[in-house]
Coordinates of C-alpha atoms in Angstrom, one line a residue:
M1 CA -250.5 -80.4 -79.5
T2 CA -253.9 -81.0 -77.9
D3 CA -252.5 -79.7 -74.6
D4 CA -251.3 -76.4 -76.2
I5 CA -254.8 -75.9 -77.7
D6 CA -256.4 -76.5 -74.3
I7 CA -254.2 -74.0 -72.5
R8 CA -254.7 -71.3 -75.0
S9 CA -258.5 -71.6 -75.0
E10 CA -260.6 -68.7 -74.0
E11 CA -261.9 -70.4 -70.9
V12 CA -258.4 -71.1 -69.6
Q13 CA -257.2 -67.6 -70.5
E14 CA -260.1 -66.0 -68.7
L15 CA -259.4 -68.2 -65.6
L16 CA -255.7 -67.3 -65.6
G17 CA -256.3 -63.5 -66.1
T18 CA -259.0 -63.0 -63.4
P19 CA -257.5 -62.3 -59.9
P20 CA -259.1 -63.9 -56.9
H21 CA -262.0 -62.0 -55.4
W22 CA -260.3 -62.0 -51.9
L23 CA -257.2 -60.4 -53.4
V24 CA -259.2 -57.6 -55.0
R25 CA -261.2 -57.0 -51.9
W26 CA -258.3 -56.9 -49.4
G27 CA -255.9 -55.3 -51.8
L28 CA -258.1 -52.2 -52.3
L29 CA -258.6 -52.0 -48.5
F30 CA -254.9 -52.2 -47.9
A31 CA -254.2 -49.5 -50.5
L32 CA -256.9 -47.2 -49.0
V33 CA -255.3 -47.7 -45.5
L34 CA -251.9 -46.9 -46.9
I35 CA -253.1 -43.7 -48.5
I36 CA -254.8 -42.6 -45.3
I37 CA -251.7 -43.3 -43.2
T38 CA -249.6 -41.4 -45.7
V39 CA -251.8 -38.4 -45.7
W40 CA -252.0 -38.5 -41.9
L41 CA -248.2 -38.5 -41.7
L42 CA -247.9 -35.8 -44.2
Y43 CA -250.2 -33.7 -42.1
W44 CA -248.5 -34.2 -38.8
I45 CA -244.9 -34.2 -39.9
T46 CA -243.5 -30.7 -39.9
F47 CA -240.2 -29.2 -40.9
P48 CA -238.8 -25.8 -40.1
E49 CA -238.6 -23.0 -42.7
T50 CA -235.4 -21.3 -41.9
V51 CA -233.0 -18.4 -42.8
T52 CA -229.3 -18.9 -42.1
S53 CA -226.6 -16.4 -41.5
V54 CA -223.4 -15.7 -39.5
I55 CA -223.8 -14.3 -36.1
R56 CA -221.3 -12.5 -33.8
I57 CA -221.7 -12.1 -30.1
K58 CA -221.1 -8.7 -28.4
R59 CA -221.7 -7.4 -24.9
E60 CA -224.4 -4.7 -24.5
D61 CA -222.6 -3.6 -21.3
P62 CA -218.9 -3.1 -21.9
E63 CA -216.3 -4.6 -19.7
I64 CA -215.1 -2.3 -16.9
E65 CA -211.4 -1.5 -16.5
L66 CA -210.3 -0.9 -12.9
I67 CA -207.4 1.5 -12.4
T68 CA -205.4 2.6 -9.4
P69 CA -206.7 5.8 -7.7
R70 CA -203.1 6.9 -6.8
S71 CA -199.5 5.8 -6.9
G72 CA -198.3 3.3 -4.2
H73 CA -197.6 -0.3 -3.2
I74 CA -200.3 -3.0 -3.3
S75 CA -201.0 -4.2 0.2
N76 CA -203.7 -6.9 -0.4
I77 CA -205.2 -8.6 -3.3
L78 CA -208.5 -10.0 -2.1
V79 CA -209.6 -12.0 -5.2
R80 CA -208.2 -14.3 -7.7
S81 CA -208.4 -14.0 -11.5
E82 CA -211.7 -15.3 -12.9
D83 CA -213.5 -15.0 -9.5
T84 CA -217.1 -13.9 -9.6
V85 CA -217.5 -10.5 -8.0
V86 CA -220.4 -8.2 -7.1
A87 CA -220.8 -4.5 -7.4
G88 CA -219.2 -2.7 -4.5
Q89 CA -216.8 -5.5 -3.6
T90 CA -213.3 -4.5 -2.7
L91 CA -210.7 -6.3 -4.9
I92 CA -207.4 -4.6 -4.2
V93 CA -206.1 -2.5 -1.2
L94 CA -203.2 -0.1 -1.5
K95 CA -200.7 0.3 1.3
S96 CA -201.5 3.2 3.7
P97 CA -201.0 4.0 7.4
A98 CA -204.5 2.8 8.1
D99 CA -205.5 -0.9 8.5
F100 CA -208.1 -1.9 5.9
N101 CA -210.0 -4.2 8.3
D102 CA -210.4 -1.3 10.9
I103 CA -211.6 1.0 8.2
H104 CA -214.0 -1.6 6.9
D105 CA -215.4 -2.2 10.5
L106 CA -215.8 1.6 11.0
D107 CA -217.5 2.1 7.7
D108 CA -219.9 -0.8 8.4
K109 CA -220.9 0.7 11.8
L110 CA -221.4 4.2 10.3
G111 CA -223.6 2.7 7.6
W112 CA -226.1 1.3 10.2
V113 CA -226.6 4.7 11.9
N114 CA -229.8 6.6 11.5
V115 CA -228.5 10.2 11.3
D116 CA -231.9 11.6 12.0
N117 CA -232.1 9.8 15.4
D118 CA -230.3 11.8 18.1
S119 CA -230.0 8.9 20.4
S120 CA -228.3 6.8 17.7
L121 CA -225.6 9.4 17.3
V122 CA -225.1 10.1 21.0
N123 CA -224.9 6.5 22.0
L124 CA -222.8 5.3 19.0
D125 CA -219.9 3.4 20.4
L126 CA -216.8 3.7 18.3
L127 CA -213.4 2.3 19.6
S128 CA -210.7 4.9 20.0
D129 CA -207.8 2.5 19.2
L130 CA -208.8 1.8 15.6
D131 CA -205.8 1.8 13.2
I132 CA -207.4 4.2 10.7
G133 CA -204.6 6.6 9.8
L134 CA -205.7 10.2 9.1
V135 CA -209.3 9.3 9.6
K136 CA -208.6 9.1 13.3
E137 CA -208.6 12.9 13.5
Q138 CA -212.3 13.0 12.4
L139 CA -213.0 10.1 14.7
Y140 CA -211.7 12.0 17.8
A141 CA -213.5 15.2 16.7
F142 CA -216.8 13.2 16.6
K143 CA -216.1 11.5 20.0
A144 CA -215.2 14.9 21.6
K145 CA -218.5 16.3 20.3
Q146 CA -220.3 13.2 21.7
V147 CA -218.9 14.0 25.2
E148 CA -220.1 17.6 24.9
V149 CA -223.6 16.6 24.0
R150 CA -223.8 14.0 26.8
N151 CA -222.6 16.6 29.3
L152 CA -225.2 19.1 28.2
Q153 CA -227.9 16.5 28.2
E154 CA -227.0 15.2 31.7
G155 CA -226.5 18.7 33.1
R156 CA -223.0 17.9 34.3
L157 CA -221.5 21.2 33.5
S158 CA -224.3 23.1 35.1
Q159 CA -223.6 21.3 38.3
M160 CA -219.8 22.2 38.3
S161 CA -218.6 25.2 40.3
I162 CA -216.4 27.8 38.8
D163 CA -213.4 26.4 40.7
D164 CA -214.2 22.9 39.4
I165 CA -214.3 24.1 35.8
K166 CA -210.9 26.0 36.2
R167 CA -209.4 22.9 37.9
E168 CA -210.5 20.7 35.0
I169 CA -209.1 23.3 32.4
R170 CA -205.7 23.2 34.2
Q171 CA -205.7 19.4 34.1
E172 CA -206.5 19.4 30.4
E173 CA -203.8 21.9 29.7
R174 CA -201.2 19.8 31.5
E175 CA -202.3 16.8 29.5
I176 CA -201.9 18.8 26.3
S177 CA -198.4 19.9 27.3
D178 CA -197.4 16.3 28.0
E179 CA -198.9 15.1 24.7
R180 CA -197.1 17.8 22.8
L181 CA -193.8 16.7 24.3
R182 CA -194.6 13.1 23.5
K183 CA -195.6 14.0 20.0
E184 CA -192.3 15.9 19.5
L185 CA -190.3 12.8 20.6
L186 CA -192.3 10.5 18.4
T187 CA -192.0 12.8 15.4
N188 CA -188.2 12.9 15.8
E189 CA -188.1 9.1 15.9
L190 CA -190.5 8.9 12.9
I191 CA -188.1 11.1 10.9
T192 CA -185.3 8.7 11.7
L193 CA -187.3 5.7 10.8
T194 CA -188.6 7.3 7.6
D195 CA -185.0 8.0 6.5
A196 CA -184.0 4.4 7.3
Y197 CA -187.0 3.0 5.3
N198 CA -186.2 5.2 2.3
R199 CA -182.6 4.1 2.4
E200 CA -183.5 0.4 2.5
L201 CA -186.1 0.9 -0.3
N202 CA -183.5 2.6 -2.5
L203 CA -181.0 -0.1 -1.9
F204 CA -183.6 -2.7 -2.9
K205 CA -184.6 -0.9 -6.0
S206 CA -181.0 -0.5 -7.1
G207 CA -180.4 -4.2 -6.6
R208 CA -177.8 -3.8 -3.8
I209 CA -180.0 -5.9 -1.5
G210 CA -182.3 -8.7 -2.5
D211 CA -184.2 -9.3 0.7
Y212 CA -187.5 -7.3 0.6
N213 CA -188.2 -8.4 4.2
R214 CA -185.7 -5.8 5.4
V215 CA -187.7 -3.1 3.6
R216 CA -190.9 -4.4 5.1
E217 CA -189.5 -4.4 8.6
K218 CA -188.4 -0.7 8.2
E219 CA -191.8 0.1 6.8
A220 CA -193.6 -1.6 9.6
S221 CA -191.7 0.4 12.2
K222 CA -192.3 3.7 10.3
L223 CA -196.1 3.0 10.0
Q224 CA -196.2 2.1 13.7
Y225 CA -194.7 5.5 14.7
E226 CA -197.0 7.3 12.2
R227 CA -199.9 5.8 14.2
Y228 CA -198.3 6.9 17.5
V229 CA -198.0 10.5 16.2
L230 CA -201.6 10.4 15.0
E231 CA -202.8 9.2 18.4
A232 CA -200.9 12.0 20.1
E233 CA -202.4 14.6 17.7
S234 CA -205.9 13.2 18.3
S235 CA -205.4 13.3 22.1
I236 CA -204.4 16.9 21.9
K237 CA -207.4 17.8 19.8
A238 CA -209.7 16.1 22.1
S239 CA -208.3 17.9 25.1
E240 CA -208.5 21.2 23.2
A241 CA -212.1 20.6 22.4
N242 CA -212.9 19.9 26.0
I243 CA -211.1 23.1 27.1
N244 CA -213.1 25.1 24.7
L245 CA -216.3 23.6 26.1
L246 CA -215.3 24.4 29.7
R247 CA -214.3 27.9 28.8
R248 CA -217.6 28.6 27.1
Q249 CA -219.4 27.3 30.2
L250 CA -217.2 29.4 32.5
A251 CA -218.2 32.5 30.5
T252 CA -221.9 31.8 30.7
T253 CA -224.4 31.1 33.4
A254 CA -224.8 27.7 34.9
T255 CA -228.1 27.2 33.2
I256 CA -228.0 25.1 30.0
S257 CA -230.6 26.3 27.5
E258 CA -232.4 24.0 25.2
A259 CA -231.0 26.1 22.3
S260 CA -227.4 25.2 23.3
K261 CA -228.3 21.6 23.6
Q262 CA -229.8 21.6 20.1
K263 CA -226.8 23.5 18.7
A264 CA -224.5 20.9 20.2
M265 CA -226.6 18.1 18.7
D266 CA -226.5 19.8 15.2
D267 CA -222.7 20.1 15.6
L268 CA -222.5 16.3 16.5
R269 CA -224.5 15.5 13.4
T270 CA -222.0 17.6 11.3
E271 CA -219.0 15.8 12.9
F272 CA -220.7 12.5 12.0
E273 CA -221.0 13.5 8.4
N274 CA -217.4 14.7 8.4
L275 CA -216.3 11.3 9.7
R276 CA -218.3 9.4 7.1
A277 CA -216.9 11.7 4.4
A278 CA -213.3 11.0 5.7
V279 CA -213.9 7.3 5.5
D280 CA -215.4 7.6 2.0
D281 CA -212.4 9.6 0.9
W282 CA -210.0 7.0 2.3
R283 CA -211.8 4.3 0.4
R284 CA -211.6 6.3 -2.9
R285 CA -207.9 6.8 -2.4
N286 CA -206.9 3.4 -1.3
L287 CA -209.3 0.8 -2.6
V288 CA -210.0 -0.7 -6.0
V289 CA -213.6 -1.7 -6.1
S290 CA -215.8 -3.4 -8.7
T291 CA -218.6 -1.3 -9.9
I292 CA -220.6 -4.1 -11.5
D293 CA -221.5 -7.8 -11.0
G294 CA -219.3 -10.0 -13.2
V295 CA -216.1 -12.0 -13.5
V296 CA -212.8 -10.3 -12.7
I297 CA -209.7 -10.8 -14.7
L298 CA -206.6 -9.5 -12.9
D299 CA -203.6 -8.1 -14.8
D300 CA -200.1 -9.2 -13.9
V301 CA -200.1 -7.7 -10.4
Q302 CA -198.9 -9.1 -7.1
E303 CA -198.9 -7.9 -3.5
T304 CA -196.1 -5.4 -2.7
N305 CA -196.0 -4.3 -6.4
Y306 CA -195.6 -0.6 -6.9
V307 CA -198.2 0.9 -9.2
E308 CA -198.5 4.3 -10.7
S309 CA -201.7 6.4 -10.6
E310 CA -204.3 5.3 -13.1
D311 CA -202.5 2.0 -14.0
R312 CA -204.9 -0.7 -15.0
L313 CA -205.1 -3.5 -12.5
A314 CA -208.0 -5.6 -13.6
V315 CA -211.0 -5.9 -15.9
V316 CA -214.5 -7.0 -14.8
I317 CA -216.6 -8.7 -17.5
P318 CA -220.4 -8.3 -16.9
A319 CA -222.0 -11.6 -15.7
S320 CA -225.6 -11.0 -16.7
P321 CA -226.7 -13.3 -19.5
S322 CA -229.0 -10.5 -20.7
S323 CA -226.0 -8.4 -21.5
L324 CA -225.0 -10.7 -24.3
I325 CA -226.3 -9.7 -27.7
G326 CA -225.9 -11.4 -31.1
K327 CA -225.7 -9.3 -34.2
T328 CA -226.1 -10.2 -37.9
E329 CA -227.2 -8.7 -41.2
L330 CA -229.6 -10.4 -43.6
K331 CA -230.1 -9.7 -47.3
L332 CA -233.3 -7.9 -48.1
N333 CA -234.7 -10.8 -50.0
E334 CA -234.1 -13.1 -47.0
S335 CA -235.4 -10.8 -44.2
G336 CA -239.0 -10.5 -45.3
Q337 CA -240.4 -13.3 -43.1
V338 CA -238.1 -12.7 -40.1
A339 CA -239.9 -11.2 -37.2
E340 CA -239.2 -10.4 -33.5
G341 CA -239.8 -13.4 -31.1
Q342 CA -238.7 -16.1 -33.6
K343 CA -236.4 -18.8 -32.2
V344 CA -232.8 -18.9 -33.3
I345 CA -230.4 -21.8 -33.1
V346 CA -226.7 -21.0 -33.0
D347 CA -223.7 -23.3 -33.7
F348 CA -220.5 -21.5 -32.5
Y349 CA -217.3 -22.1 -34.3
S350 CA -215.3 -22.4 -31.1
F351 CA -217.8 -24.8 -29.6
P352 CA -219.1 -27.1 -32.3
A353 CA -222.7 -28.2 -31.8
Q354 CA -221.8 -31.9 -32.5
Q355 CA -219.6 -31.8 -29.4
Y356 CA -221.1 -29.2 -27.1
G357 CA -224.7 -28.8 -28.4
A358 CA -226.5 -25.8 -29.9
V359 CA -227.5 -22.5 -28.1
E360 CA -231.0 -21.2 -28.4
G361 CA -231.8 -17.5 -28.7
V362 CA -234.6 -15.1 -29.7
V363 CA -234.9 -12.4 -32.4
T364 CA -235.4 -9.2 -30.4
V365 CA -234.8 -6.4 -32.9
K366 CA -235.3 -6.2 -36.6
S367 CA -234.2 -2.9 -38.0
K368 CA -236.5 -1.2 -40.4
I369 CA -233.7 0.8 -42.1
P370 CA -231.4 -1.1 -44.5
T371 CA -227.6 -0.5 -44.4
K372 CA -225.8 1.0 -47.4
D373 CA -225.0 -2.6 -48.4
D374 CA -228.7 -3.4 -48.7
T375 CA -228.8 -5.6 -45.7
L376 CA -231.0 -5.5 -42.6
P377 CA -229.5 -5.5 -39.1
I378 CA -230.9 -8.2 -36.8
E379 CA -230.3 -8.5 -33.0
I380 CA -230.5 -11.8 -31.1
R381 CA -230.6 -12.2 -27.3
F382 CA -230.1 -15.3 -25.1
P383 CA -232.5 -15.4 -22.2
K384 CA -230.9 -18.5 -20.7
G385 CA -227.3 -17.3 -21.4
L386 CA -224.9 -19.4 -23.6
V387 CA -226.3 -22.7 -22.3
T388 CA -226.5 -25.5 -24.9
N389 CA -229.4 -27.9 -25.4
T390 CA -227.2 -30.5 -23.8
G391 CA -226.9 -28.4 -20.6
R392 CA -223.3 -27.2 -21.1
S393 CA -222.5 -23.6 -20.3
L394 CA -220.2 -22.0 -22.8
E395 CA -217.5 -19.6 -21.8
V396 CA -218.0 -16.2 -23.3
G397 CA -215.1 -15.2 -25.4
Q398 CA -214.2 -12.0 -27.2
D399 CA -216.0 -11.6 -30.6
M400 CA -217.5 -15.1 -30.6
A401 CA -219.0 -16.1 -33.9
G402 CA -221.0 -19.0 -35.4
D403 CA -223.6 -20.1 -37.8
M404 CA -227.2 -19.0 -37.0
T405 CA -230.5 -20.5 -38.1
I406 CA -233.7 -18.4 -37.7
I407 CA -236.8 -20.6 -37.5
I408 CA -239.4 -18.7 -39.6
E409 CA -242.2 -21.2 -39.0
E410 CA -242.9 -24.9 -38.5
K411 CA -244.5 -25.9 -41.8
R412 CA -246.5 -29.1 -42.4
L413 CA -245.0 -31.4 -45.0
I414 CA -248.4 -31.8 -46.9
S415 CA -248.5 -28.0 -47.3
W416 CA -245.0 -28.0 -48.7
L417 CA -246.0 -30.7 -51.3
L418 CA -249.3 -29.0 -52.2
Q419 CA -247.4 -25.7 -52.9
R420 CA -245.2 -27.5 -55.4
L421 CA -248.0 -29.3 -57.3

């Protein structure tokens, strides 16, 4: 009983209810430090204020369909599906009497010539035995004019006597006669080979023979004789051009005027342009060329396939990342704080962000005119292409879609708390 009285006395109660001085002093300091750290964290910790929507990816530059310039068989396919191609690259070659490699070499040489430089045209060395089909006629016309210009510049014709000129004319006439006889024999043989080729091709199409190599052999023989006929025609034209030059010289004085030299040079320049135009025309009629940089997707085509004029052979998808554009529409009450230049994070449905990572874009266009549904069109671009934050490059598909988050601003946590007090 005495013990209970002592414990409940005022002195004892005061002693039990008074905290130690060290606890009061250090406890207040600890609370103050905790408050300071909390405020400091609330100031530096930020979180994004966002607007979300659904985005769809389109191409600003549409894909390009490549069609056949004419009917015919495919000779060469120079690319594979999904290859990267550049503008101007030849993808498919149609079969023709000319050899594509010879045409390509000729075109390359013509492209390096400075047309305004007389010496470049006169000294341009072009082989006469190129397998270039009908273009060879223009080639021989150009080379014949080259010979004329050289003769005029060197004064060779002015040094020839009248008898020498007549003798050379007779020699050229004999060569023309021989070439015409040769051409007639070659033409008759070509007719026979053409009939044989058509017969084998019809048998193959009707299914009566299954070996296409027989058709190829007949076609190769036909093409070879077509080249022989063209060579004979070109030789005849070259000789005729030389005869005309000799006869003009025979009818004039032996003096070669500067005016005649200049006229011959102008004619040579015209023949050069005709040759280049003939090559360009051959390319337009026989080549399928990509008009843009991108990725080519071939249709179901193979070499030796027969195609009709304007059949689609391939599609080229633009490769430039800047050609990708994302489009979405925001409700008017969500679009107020959206502005151009704001960062966008996209999670594509076909490439989940948890597996592939997210793609970063930028708001580039915010329309000022609402649609009839009271939404505001927004455009997003991807400066780095569809490359995720994990470094993976996503394959661009048709009508890709995903969830989009526009980062309005990075707001401090303390500001968010103060706004809600």
